[in-house]
Coordinates of C-alpha atoms in Angstrom, one line a residue:
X1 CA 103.7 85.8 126.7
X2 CA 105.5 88.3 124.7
X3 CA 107.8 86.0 122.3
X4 CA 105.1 83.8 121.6
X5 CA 102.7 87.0 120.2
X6 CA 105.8 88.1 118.8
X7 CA 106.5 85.2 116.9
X8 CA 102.5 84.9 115.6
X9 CA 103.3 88.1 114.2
X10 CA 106.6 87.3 112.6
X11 CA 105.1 84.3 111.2
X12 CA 102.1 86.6 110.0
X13 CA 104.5 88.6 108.4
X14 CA 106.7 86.6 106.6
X15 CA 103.4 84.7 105.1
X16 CA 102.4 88.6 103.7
X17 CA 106.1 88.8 102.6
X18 CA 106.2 85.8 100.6
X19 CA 102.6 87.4 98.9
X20 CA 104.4 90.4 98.0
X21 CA 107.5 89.3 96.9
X22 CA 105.8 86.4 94.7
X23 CA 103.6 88.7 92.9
X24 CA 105.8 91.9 92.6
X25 CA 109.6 90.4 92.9
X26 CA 111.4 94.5 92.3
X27 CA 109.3 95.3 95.6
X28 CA 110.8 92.1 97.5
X29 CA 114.3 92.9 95.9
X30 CA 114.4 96.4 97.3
X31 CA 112.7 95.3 100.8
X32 CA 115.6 93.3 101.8
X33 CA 118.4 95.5 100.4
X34 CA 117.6 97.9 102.3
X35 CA 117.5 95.8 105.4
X36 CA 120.6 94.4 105.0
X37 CA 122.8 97.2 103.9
X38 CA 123.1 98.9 106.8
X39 CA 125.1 96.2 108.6
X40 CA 126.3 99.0 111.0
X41 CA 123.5 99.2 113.3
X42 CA 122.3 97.0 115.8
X43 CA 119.4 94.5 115.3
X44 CA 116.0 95.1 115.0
X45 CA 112.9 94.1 115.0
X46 CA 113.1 95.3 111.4
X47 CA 115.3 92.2 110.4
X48 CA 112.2 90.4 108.9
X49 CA 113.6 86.9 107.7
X50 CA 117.6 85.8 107.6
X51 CA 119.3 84.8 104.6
X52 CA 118.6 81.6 104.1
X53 CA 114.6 82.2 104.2
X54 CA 115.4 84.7 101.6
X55 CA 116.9 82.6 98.6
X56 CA 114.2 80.1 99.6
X57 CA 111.4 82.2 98.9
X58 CA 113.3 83.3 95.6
X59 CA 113.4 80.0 94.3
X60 CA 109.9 78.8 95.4
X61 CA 108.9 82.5 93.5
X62 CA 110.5 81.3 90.8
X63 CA 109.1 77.5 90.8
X64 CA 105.6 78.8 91.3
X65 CA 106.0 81.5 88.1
X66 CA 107.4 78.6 85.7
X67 CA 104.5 76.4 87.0
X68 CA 101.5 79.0 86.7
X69 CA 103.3 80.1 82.8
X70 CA 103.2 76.6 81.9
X71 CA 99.5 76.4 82.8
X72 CA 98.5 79.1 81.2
X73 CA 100.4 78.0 77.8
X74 CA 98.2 75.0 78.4
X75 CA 94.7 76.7 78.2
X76 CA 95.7 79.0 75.6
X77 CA 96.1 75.9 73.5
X78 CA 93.4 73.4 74.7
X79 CA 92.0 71.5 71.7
X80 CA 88.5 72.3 70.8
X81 CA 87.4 68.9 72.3
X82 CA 88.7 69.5 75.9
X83 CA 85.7 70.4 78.0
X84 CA 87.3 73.1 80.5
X85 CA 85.5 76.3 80.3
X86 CA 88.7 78.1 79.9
X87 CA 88.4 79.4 76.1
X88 CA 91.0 82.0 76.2
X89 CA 90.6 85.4 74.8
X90 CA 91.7 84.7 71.1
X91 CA 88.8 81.8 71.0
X92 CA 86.8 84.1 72.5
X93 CA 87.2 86.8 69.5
X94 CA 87.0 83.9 67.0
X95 CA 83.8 83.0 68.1
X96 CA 82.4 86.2 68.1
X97 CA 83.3 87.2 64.6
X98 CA 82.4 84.0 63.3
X99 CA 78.5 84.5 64.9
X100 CA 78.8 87.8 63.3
X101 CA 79.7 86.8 60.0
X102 CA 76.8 84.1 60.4
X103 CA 74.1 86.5 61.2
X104 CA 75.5 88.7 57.8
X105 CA 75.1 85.5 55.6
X106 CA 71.7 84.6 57.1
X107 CA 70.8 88.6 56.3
X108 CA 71.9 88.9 52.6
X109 CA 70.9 85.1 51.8
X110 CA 67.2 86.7 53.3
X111 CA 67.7 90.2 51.2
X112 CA 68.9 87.8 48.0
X113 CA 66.0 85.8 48.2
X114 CA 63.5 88.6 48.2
X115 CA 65.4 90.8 45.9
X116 CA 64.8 87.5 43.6
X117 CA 60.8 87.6 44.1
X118 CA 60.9 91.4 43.4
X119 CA 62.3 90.8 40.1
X120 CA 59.7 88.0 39.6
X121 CA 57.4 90.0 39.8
X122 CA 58.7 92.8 38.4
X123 CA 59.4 91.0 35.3
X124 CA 55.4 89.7 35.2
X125 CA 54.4 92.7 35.2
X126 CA 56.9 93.9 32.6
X127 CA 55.8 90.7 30.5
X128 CA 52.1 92.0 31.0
X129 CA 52.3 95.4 30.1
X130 CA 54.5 94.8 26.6
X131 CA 51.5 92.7 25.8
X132 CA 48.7 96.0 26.0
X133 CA 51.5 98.4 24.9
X134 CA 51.2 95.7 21.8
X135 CA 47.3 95.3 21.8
X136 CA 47.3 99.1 22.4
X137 CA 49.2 100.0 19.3
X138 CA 47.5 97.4 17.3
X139 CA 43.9 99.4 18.2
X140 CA 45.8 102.8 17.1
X141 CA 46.5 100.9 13.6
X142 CA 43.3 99.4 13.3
X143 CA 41.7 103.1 14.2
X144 CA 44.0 105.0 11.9
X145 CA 43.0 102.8 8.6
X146 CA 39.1 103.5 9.7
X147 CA 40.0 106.9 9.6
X148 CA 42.1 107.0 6.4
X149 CA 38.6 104.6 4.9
X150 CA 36.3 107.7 6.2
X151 CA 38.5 110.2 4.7
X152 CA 38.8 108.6 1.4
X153 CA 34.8 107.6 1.3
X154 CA 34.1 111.4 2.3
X155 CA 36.0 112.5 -0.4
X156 CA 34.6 110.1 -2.5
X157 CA 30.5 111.7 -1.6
X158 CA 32.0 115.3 -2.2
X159 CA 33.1 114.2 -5.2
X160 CA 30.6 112.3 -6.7
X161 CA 27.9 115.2 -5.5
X162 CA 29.7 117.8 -7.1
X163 CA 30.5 116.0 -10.6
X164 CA 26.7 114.7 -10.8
X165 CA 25.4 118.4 -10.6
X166 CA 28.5 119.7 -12.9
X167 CA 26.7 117.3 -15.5
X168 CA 23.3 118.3 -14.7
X169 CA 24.2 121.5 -15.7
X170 CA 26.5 120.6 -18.5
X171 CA 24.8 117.9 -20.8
X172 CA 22.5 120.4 -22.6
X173 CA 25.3 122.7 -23.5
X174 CA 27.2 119.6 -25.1
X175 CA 24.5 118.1 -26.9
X176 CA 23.4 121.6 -28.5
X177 CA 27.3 122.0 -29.3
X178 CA 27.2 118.0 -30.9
X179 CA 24.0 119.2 -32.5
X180 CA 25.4 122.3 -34.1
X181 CA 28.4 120.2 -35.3
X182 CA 26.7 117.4 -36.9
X183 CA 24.9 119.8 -38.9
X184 CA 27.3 121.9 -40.1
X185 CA 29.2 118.7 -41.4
X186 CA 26.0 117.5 -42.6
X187 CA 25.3 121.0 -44.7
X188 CA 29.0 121.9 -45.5
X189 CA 27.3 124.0 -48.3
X190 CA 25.2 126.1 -46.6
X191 CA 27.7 126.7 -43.7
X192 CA 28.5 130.2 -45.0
X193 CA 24.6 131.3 -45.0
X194 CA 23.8 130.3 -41.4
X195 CA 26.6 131.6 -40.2
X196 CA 25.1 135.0 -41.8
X197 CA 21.8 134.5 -40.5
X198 CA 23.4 133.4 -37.2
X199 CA 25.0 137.0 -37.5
X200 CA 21.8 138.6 -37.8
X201 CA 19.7 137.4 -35.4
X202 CA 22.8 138.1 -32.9
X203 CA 22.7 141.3 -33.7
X204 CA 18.6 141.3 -33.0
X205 CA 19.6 139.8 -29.8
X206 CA 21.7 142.4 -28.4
X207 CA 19.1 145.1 -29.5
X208 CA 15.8 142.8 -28.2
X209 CA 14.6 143.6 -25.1
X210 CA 15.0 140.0 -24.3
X211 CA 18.8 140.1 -23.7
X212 CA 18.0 141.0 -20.0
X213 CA 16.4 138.2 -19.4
X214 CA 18.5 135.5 -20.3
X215 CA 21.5 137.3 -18.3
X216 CA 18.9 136.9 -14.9
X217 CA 18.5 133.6 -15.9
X218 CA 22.3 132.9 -15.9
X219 CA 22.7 135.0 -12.3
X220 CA 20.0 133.2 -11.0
X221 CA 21.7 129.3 -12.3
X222 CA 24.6 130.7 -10.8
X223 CA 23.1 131.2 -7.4
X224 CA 21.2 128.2 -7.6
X225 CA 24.1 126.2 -8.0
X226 CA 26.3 128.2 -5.1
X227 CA 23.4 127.3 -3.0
X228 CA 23.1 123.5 -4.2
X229 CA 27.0 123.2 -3.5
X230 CA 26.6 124.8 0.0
X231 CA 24.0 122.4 1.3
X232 CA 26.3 119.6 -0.4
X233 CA 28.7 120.9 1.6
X234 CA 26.6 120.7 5.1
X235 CA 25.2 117.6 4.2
X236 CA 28.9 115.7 4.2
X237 CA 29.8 117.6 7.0
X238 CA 26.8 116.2 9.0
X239 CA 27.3 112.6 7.4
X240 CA 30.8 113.1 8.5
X241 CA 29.4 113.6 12.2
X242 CA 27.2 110.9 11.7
X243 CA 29.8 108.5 10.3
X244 CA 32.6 109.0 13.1
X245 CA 33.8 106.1 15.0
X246 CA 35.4 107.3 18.0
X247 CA 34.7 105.6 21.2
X248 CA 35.7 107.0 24.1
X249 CA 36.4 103.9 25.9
X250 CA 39.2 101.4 24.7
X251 CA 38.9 97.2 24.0
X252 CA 41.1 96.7 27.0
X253 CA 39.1 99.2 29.4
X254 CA 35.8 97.2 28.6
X255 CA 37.7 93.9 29.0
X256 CA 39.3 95.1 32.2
X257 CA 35.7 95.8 33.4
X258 CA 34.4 92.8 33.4
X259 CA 37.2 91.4 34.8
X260 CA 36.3 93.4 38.0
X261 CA 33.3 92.6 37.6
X262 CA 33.6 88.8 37.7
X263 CA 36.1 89.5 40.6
X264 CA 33.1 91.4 42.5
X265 CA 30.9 87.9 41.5
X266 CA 33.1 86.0 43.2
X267 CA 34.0 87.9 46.4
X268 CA 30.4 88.3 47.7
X269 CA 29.7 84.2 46.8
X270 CA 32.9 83.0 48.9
X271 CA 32.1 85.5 51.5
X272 CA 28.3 84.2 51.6
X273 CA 29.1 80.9 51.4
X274 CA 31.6 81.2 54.2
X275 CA 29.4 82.7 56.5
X276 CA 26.5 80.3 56.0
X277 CA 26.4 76.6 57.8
X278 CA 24.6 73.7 56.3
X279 CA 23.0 70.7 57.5
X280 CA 23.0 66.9 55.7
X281 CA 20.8 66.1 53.3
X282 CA 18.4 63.4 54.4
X283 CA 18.6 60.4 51.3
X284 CA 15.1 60.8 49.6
X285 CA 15.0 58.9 46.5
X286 CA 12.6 61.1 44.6
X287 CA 12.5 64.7 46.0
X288 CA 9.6 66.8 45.9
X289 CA 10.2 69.6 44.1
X290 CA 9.6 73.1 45.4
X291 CA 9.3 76.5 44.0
X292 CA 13.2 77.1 44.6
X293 CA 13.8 74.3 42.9
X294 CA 12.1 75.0 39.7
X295 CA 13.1 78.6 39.6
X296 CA 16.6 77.0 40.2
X297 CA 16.5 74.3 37.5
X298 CA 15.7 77.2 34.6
X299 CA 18.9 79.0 35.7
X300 CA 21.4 76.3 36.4
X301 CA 20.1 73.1 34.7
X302 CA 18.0 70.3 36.6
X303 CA 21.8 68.4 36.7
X304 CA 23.5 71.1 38.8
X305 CA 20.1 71.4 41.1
X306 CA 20.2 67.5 41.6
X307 CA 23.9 67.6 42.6
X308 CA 22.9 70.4 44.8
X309 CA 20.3 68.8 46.4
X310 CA 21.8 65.5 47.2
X311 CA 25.1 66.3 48.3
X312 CA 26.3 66.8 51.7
X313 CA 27.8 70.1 51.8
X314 CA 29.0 70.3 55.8
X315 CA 32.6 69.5 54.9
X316 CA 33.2 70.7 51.6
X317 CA 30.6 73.9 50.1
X318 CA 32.5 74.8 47.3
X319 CA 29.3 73.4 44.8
X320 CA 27.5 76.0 46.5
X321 CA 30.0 78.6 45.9
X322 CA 30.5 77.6 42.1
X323 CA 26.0 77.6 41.5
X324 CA 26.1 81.4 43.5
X325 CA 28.8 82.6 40.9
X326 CA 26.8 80.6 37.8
X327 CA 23.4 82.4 39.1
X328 CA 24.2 85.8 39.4
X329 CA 26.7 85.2 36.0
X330 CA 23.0 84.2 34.4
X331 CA 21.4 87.4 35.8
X332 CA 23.6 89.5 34.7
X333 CA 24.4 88.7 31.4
X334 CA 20.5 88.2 30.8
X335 CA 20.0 91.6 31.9
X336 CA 23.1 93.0 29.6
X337 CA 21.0 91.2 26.5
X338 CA 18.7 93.7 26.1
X339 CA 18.5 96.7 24.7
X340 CA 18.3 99.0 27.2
X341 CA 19.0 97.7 30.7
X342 CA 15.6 97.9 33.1
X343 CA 13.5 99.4 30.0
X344 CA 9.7 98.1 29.5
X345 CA 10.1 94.6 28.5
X346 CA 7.7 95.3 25.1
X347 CA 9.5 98.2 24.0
X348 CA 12.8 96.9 24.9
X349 CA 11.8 93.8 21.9
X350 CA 11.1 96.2 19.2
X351 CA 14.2 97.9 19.6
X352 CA 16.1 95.1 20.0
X353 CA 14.8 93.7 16.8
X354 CA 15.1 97.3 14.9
X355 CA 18.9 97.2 16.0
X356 CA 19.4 94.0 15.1
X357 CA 18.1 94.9 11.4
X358 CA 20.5 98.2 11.1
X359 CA 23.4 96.0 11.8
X360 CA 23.1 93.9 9.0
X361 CA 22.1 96.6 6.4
X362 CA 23.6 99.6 7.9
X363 CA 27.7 100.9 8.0
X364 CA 28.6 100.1 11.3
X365 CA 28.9 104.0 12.8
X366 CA 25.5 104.6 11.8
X367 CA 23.9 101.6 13.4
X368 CA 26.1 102.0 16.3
X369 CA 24.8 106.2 16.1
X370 CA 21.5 105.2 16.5
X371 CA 22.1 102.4 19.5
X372 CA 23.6 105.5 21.4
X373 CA 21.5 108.3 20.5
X374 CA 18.4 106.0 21.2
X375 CA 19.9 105.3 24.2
X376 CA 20.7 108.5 25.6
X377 CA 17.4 109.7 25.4
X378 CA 15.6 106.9 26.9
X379 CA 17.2 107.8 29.9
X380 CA 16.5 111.3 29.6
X381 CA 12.9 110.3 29.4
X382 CA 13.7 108.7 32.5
X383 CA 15.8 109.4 34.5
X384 CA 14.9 107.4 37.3
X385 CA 15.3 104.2 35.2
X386 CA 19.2 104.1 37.1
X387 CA 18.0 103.6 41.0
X388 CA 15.2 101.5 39.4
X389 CA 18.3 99.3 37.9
X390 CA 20.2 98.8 41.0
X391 CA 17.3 97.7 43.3
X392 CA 16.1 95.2 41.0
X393 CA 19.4 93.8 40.2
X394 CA 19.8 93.9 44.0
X395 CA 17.0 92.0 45.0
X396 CA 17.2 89.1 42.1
X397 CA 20.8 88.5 43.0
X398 CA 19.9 87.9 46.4
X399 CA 16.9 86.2 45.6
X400 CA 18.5 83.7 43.6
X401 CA 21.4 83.4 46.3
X402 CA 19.0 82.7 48.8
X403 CA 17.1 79.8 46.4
X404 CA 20.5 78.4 46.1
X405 CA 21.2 78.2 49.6
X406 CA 17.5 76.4 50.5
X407 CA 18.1 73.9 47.7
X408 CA 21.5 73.3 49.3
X409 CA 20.6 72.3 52.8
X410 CA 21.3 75.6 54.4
X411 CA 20.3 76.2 58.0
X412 CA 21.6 79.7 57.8
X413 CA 20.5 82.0 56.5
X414 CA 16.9 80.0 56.7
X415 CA 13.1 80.8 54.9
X416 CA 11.8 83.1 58.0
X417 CA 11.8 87.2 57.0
X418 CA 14.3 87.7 60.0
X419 CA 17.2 85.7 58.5
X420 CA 17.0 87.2 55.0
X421 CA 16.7 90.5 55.8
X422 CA 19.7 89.9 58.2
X423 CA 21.4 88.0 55.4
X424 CA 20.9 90.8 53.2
X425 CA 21.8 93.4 55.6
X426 CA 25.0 91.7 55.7
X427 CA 26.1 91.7 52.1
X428 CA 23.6 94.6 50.6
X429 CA 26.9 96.7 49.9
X430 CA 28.6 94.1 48.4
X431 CA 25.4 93.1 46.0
X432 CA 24.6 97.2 45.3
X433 CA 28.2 97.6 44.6
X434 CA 27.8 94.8 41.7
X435 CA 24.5 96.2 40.2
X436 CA 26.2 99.5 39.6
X437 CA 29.2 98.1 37.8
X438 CA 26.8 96.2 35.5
X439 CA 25.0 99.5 34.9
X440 CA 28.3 101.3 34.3
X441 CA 29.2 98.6 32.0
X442 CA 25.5 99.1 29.9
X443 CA 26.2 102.8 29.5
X444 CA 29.5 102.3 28.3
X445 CA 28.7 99.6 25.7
X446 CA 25.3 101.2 24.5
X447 CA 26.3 105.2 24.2
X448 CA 30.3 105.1 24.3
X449 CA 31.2 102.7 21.6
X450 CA 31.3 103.3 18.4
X451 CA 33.3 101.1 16.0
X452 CA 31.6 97.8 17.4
X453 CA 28.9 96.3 19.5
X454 CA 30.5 94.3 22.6
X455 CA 28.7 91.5 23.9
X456 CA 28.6 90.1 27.3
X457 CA 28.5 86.4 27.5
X458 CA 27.8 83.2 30.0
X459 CA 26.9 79.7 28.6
X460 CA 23.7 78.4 29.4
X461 CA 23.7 74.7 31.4
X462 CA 23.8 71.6 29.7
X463 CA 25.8 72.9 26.7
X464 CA 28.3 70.7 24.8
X465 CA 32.5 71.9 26.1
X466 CA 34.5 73.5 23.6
X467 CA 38.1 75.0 24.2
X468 CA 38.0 77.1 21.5
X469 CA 35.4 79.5 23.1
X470 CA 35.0 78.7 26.9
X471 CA 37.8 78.0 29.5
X472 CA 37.4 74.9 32.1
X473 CA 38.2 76.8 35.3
X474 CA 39.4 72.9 36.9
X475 CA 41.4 72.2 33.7
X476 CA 44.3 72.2 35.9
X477 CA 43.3 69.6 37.9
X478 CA 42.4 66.8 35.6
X479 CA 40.7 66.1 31.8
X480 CA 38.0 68.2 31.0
X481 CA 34.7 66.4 30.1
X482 CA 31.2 66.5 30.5
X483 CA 28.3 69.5 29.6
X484 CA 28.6 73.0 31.3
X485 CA 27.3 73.1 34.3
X486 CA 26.9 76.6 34.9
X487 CA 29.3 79.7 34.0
X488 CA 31.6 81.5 36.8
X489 CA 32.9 84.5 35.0
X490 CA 31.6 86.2 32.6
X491 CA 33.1 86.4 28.7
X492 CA 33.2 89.4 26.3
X493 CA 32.7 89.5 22.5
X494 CA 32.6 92.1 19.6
X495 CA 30.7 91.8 16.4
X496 CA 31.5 94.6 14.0
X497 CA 30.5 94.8 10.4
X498 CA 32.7 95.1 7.6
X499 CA 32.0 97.1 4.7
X500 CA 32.1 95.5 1.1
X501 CA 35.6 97.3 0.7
X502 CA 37.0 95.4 3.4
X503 CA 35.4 92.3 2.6
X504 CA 35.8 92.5 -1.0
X505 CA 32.1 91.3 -1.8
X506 CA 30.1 92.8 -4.1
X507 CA 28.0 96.6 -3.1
X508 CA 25.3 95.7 -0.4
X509 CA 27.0 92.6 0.7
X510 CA 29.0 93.3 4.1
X511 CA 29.6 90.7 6.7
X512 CA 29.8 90.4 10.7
X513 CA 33.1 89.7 11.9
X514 CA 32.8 88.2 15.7
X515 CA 35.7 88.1 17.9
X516 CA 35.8 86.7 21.6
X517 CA 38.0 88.7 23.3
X518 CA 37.6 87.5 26.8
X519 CA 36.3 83.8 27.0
X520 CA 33.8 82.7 29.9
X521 CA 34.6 80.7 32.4
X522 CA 33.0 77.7 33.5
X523 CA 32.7 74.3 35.1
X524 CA 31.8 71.0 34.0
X525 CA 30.4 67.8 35.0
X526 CA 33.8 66.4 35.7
X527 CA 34.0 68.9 39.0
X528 CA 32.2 66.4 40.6
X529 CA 35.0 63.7 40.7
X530 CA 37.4 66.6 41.1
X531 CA 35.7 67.6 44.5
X532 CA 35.0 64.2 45.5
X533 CA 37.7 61.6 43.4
X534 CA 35.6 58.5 45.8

């Protein structure tokens, strides 16, 4: 029993011998030197394996260490197209940096690409603001010539006051010096006595008691005339006041206004329309008209209202969208027509007519004196004439909106009291928000400008196209023809009048100069095969 466990164990042994000595060959090396050095002893179990196992396992070490090198040369360089999973550690670190390097590229092509739309921008804006630095400084040359004009023409009244009463006062002296004279070249030979006589009766003078009063009568010219030269004075000061044309608000505020306005316009009618749901039209070959539909005709045209009426707006509202922005354009710039905004409709004609008489025969400042000063104190008469604006402007823009949307086939909101007062719970801030920027906009045009009247403008339906003062909002999208439907945004125009030194026409004979400086937007009868090109 014993040499058979003893030689499991030996062959147990020498297996664990060969694993040492194959991966560490110095341990192997000094293992058996040891063993077999000491050749004087006797033999022992310590004698693990004889000599002849020994250079065995030493070449079979060596075999299997050339064999695993020349594998591992082999996977170090694999071509890319073997398919072993053995990369090896350079491939490893090649991949890596190239990901790397591919995720950098991807990052500054990104950063490039929106460091390009920055500069777009920024180069829009640039563009934009050289051209009001430029409209800006052409408004400071414009005002500084008016003021030079003022300065000269004041000069001008000072000086002709003062030289009309210096001759008053100096034509009798001259003609009794011409008449005296003419007579002593006419009596050359009696010169010598009335210069005598002249003598004598001076010396009368100076003794008469009368002497006195013809030096009060000199003091009291002289104050007469300080006092005539003081209220000159006063007078051109007050004229002066009278005359200015300062306005406190600039072209391109009043022009950005109604941009922001028009932008208001068309928020609340894409929101509205957005909101609401429409049902199709049934096809009625003549329509019985309805109270919407009248009103509706006088504001857009009876073409617009038909196209409204007959057209299925389910898929595609944008008709309705276009007749809310052309209604409430109507209101407002009917409302902006008259003189003063929400004023008794009477009064409001009489002043409007006065006005429009001082324009044409009056400078410009003092027409434009009187439009404010009128204006300002018709709302100090009443004050409450503000909240009175809003709420009516408030309920005939949704008024109107509503008409449009009953005309149009909407189920939503409908005719019942529950659904308007929920439609105009919905968008009252949006519609009060409006009629506040369109009084703002009165106030500034009727009491804060000075050196011209602005106008604000929107083209009645059914009127002929021209380029040259309206703008085809679908001009983009093919030729522009037919009549104006309705207008979308609103324009803005001056008229200012010119004096007969700026015009060069005769005293008396000054002109209007109109200038549109912000054209009204609008759409045409060509929409229609825009919308639908069937």
């Amino acid at each position: 029993m014993l040499p058979v466990a003893n030689l499991h164990l030996k062959d147990l042994y020498d297996t664990t011998v060969e694993f040492f000595a194959l991966r560490s060959p110095t341990f192997a090396f000094r293992a058996f030197t040891s063993d077999y050095t000491d050749s004087s002893g006797p033999s022992t179990p310590r004698d693990l394996s004889p000599g002849p196992d020994h250079a065995r396992l030493a070449k079979d070490g060596t075999s299997l260490r050339e064999r695993l090198d020349a594998a591992g040369v082999g996977r170090v360089h694999c071509p890319s197209s073997c398919s072993c999973r053995y990369l090896g550690p350079s491939s490893t670190a090649n991949s890596t940096i190239y990901s790397m390097s591919r995720r950098e590229l991807d990052a500054a092509k990104n950063e490039l690409s929106r460091s390009q739309t920055e500069v777009a921008k920024l180069d829009d804006r640039c563009k934009i603001l050289e051209k009001t630095l430029s409209e800006t400084r052409d408004m400071l040359r414009t005002r500084d010539a008016e003021i030079e004009w003022l300065k000269k023409e004041r000069e001008k009244l000072l000086s002709g006051h003062c030289s009309r009463s210096m001759v008053e006062r100096a034509v009798p002296g001259d003609r009794r010096r011409s008449q005296e004279s003419t007579h002593s070249r006419h009596s050359s030979g009696q010169a010598q006595d009335l210069s005598m006589q002249w003598i004598e009766n001076q010396g009368m003078m100076n003794t008469s008691p009368t002497n006195g009063y013809h030096a009060k009568k000199n003091g009291e010219e002289r104050s007469s005339f300080s006092s005539t030269t003081e209220e000159e004075r006063a007078q051109a000061k007050s004229l002066e006041t009278f005359l200015t044309k300062s306005d406190l608000w600039s072209g391109a505020q009043v022009i950005q206004t109604v941009q922001d306005l028009n932008s208001e316009i068309l928020q609340f009618a894409a929101s509205a329309t957005e909101l609401c749901t429409f049902v199709k039209h049934p096809r009625v070959a003549n329509p019985k008209p309805t109270q919407a539909t009248n009103e509706t005709t006088t504001r857009l045209g009876p073409t617009f209202c038909r196209i409204l009426s007959t057209r299925d707006h389910t898929q595609d509202p944008m008709l309705v969208q276009l007749a809310l922005q052309g209604c409430i354009s109507i209101c407002i710039s009917r409302a902006l027509s008259t003189f003063c905004l929400g004023y008794q409709s009477k009064t409001n004609t009489i002043l409007a007519q006065i006005y429009s008489r001082m324009i044409q025969e009056e400078p410009q400042p003092m027409s434009s004196r009187w439009r404010a000063l009128t204006h300002k104190h018709i709302h100090g008469l009443h004050p409450e004439l503000e909240d009175y604006i809003s709420n009516e402007l408030t309920e005939t823009i949704f008024r109107w909106s509503l008409d449009v949307f009953l005309i149009s086939g909407s189920s939503n909101p409908q005719t019942v009291p529950s659904s308007r007062e929920n439609f105009k719970s919905r968008f009252g801030a949006q519609v009060r928000r409006i009629a506040k920027a369109v009084y703002k906009l009165a106030q500034v045009t009727r009491e804060e400008i000075m050196s011209t009247n602005f106008e604000v403008i929107a083209v009645e339906s059914g009127k002929a196209f021209d380029a040259q003062e309206v703008v085809d909002a679908f001009e983009d999208y093919g030729t522009s023809k037919g009549a104006v439907l309705c207008t979308t945004e609103l324009g803005l125009r001056c008229s200012t009048r010119k004096s007969p030194n700026e015009t060069g026409k005769p005293e008396g004979e000054g002109c209007i100069e109109r200038r549109c400086l912000l054209r009204p937007k609008v759409v045409l009868e060509s929409v229609v095969e825009v919308l639908d090109p069937r």
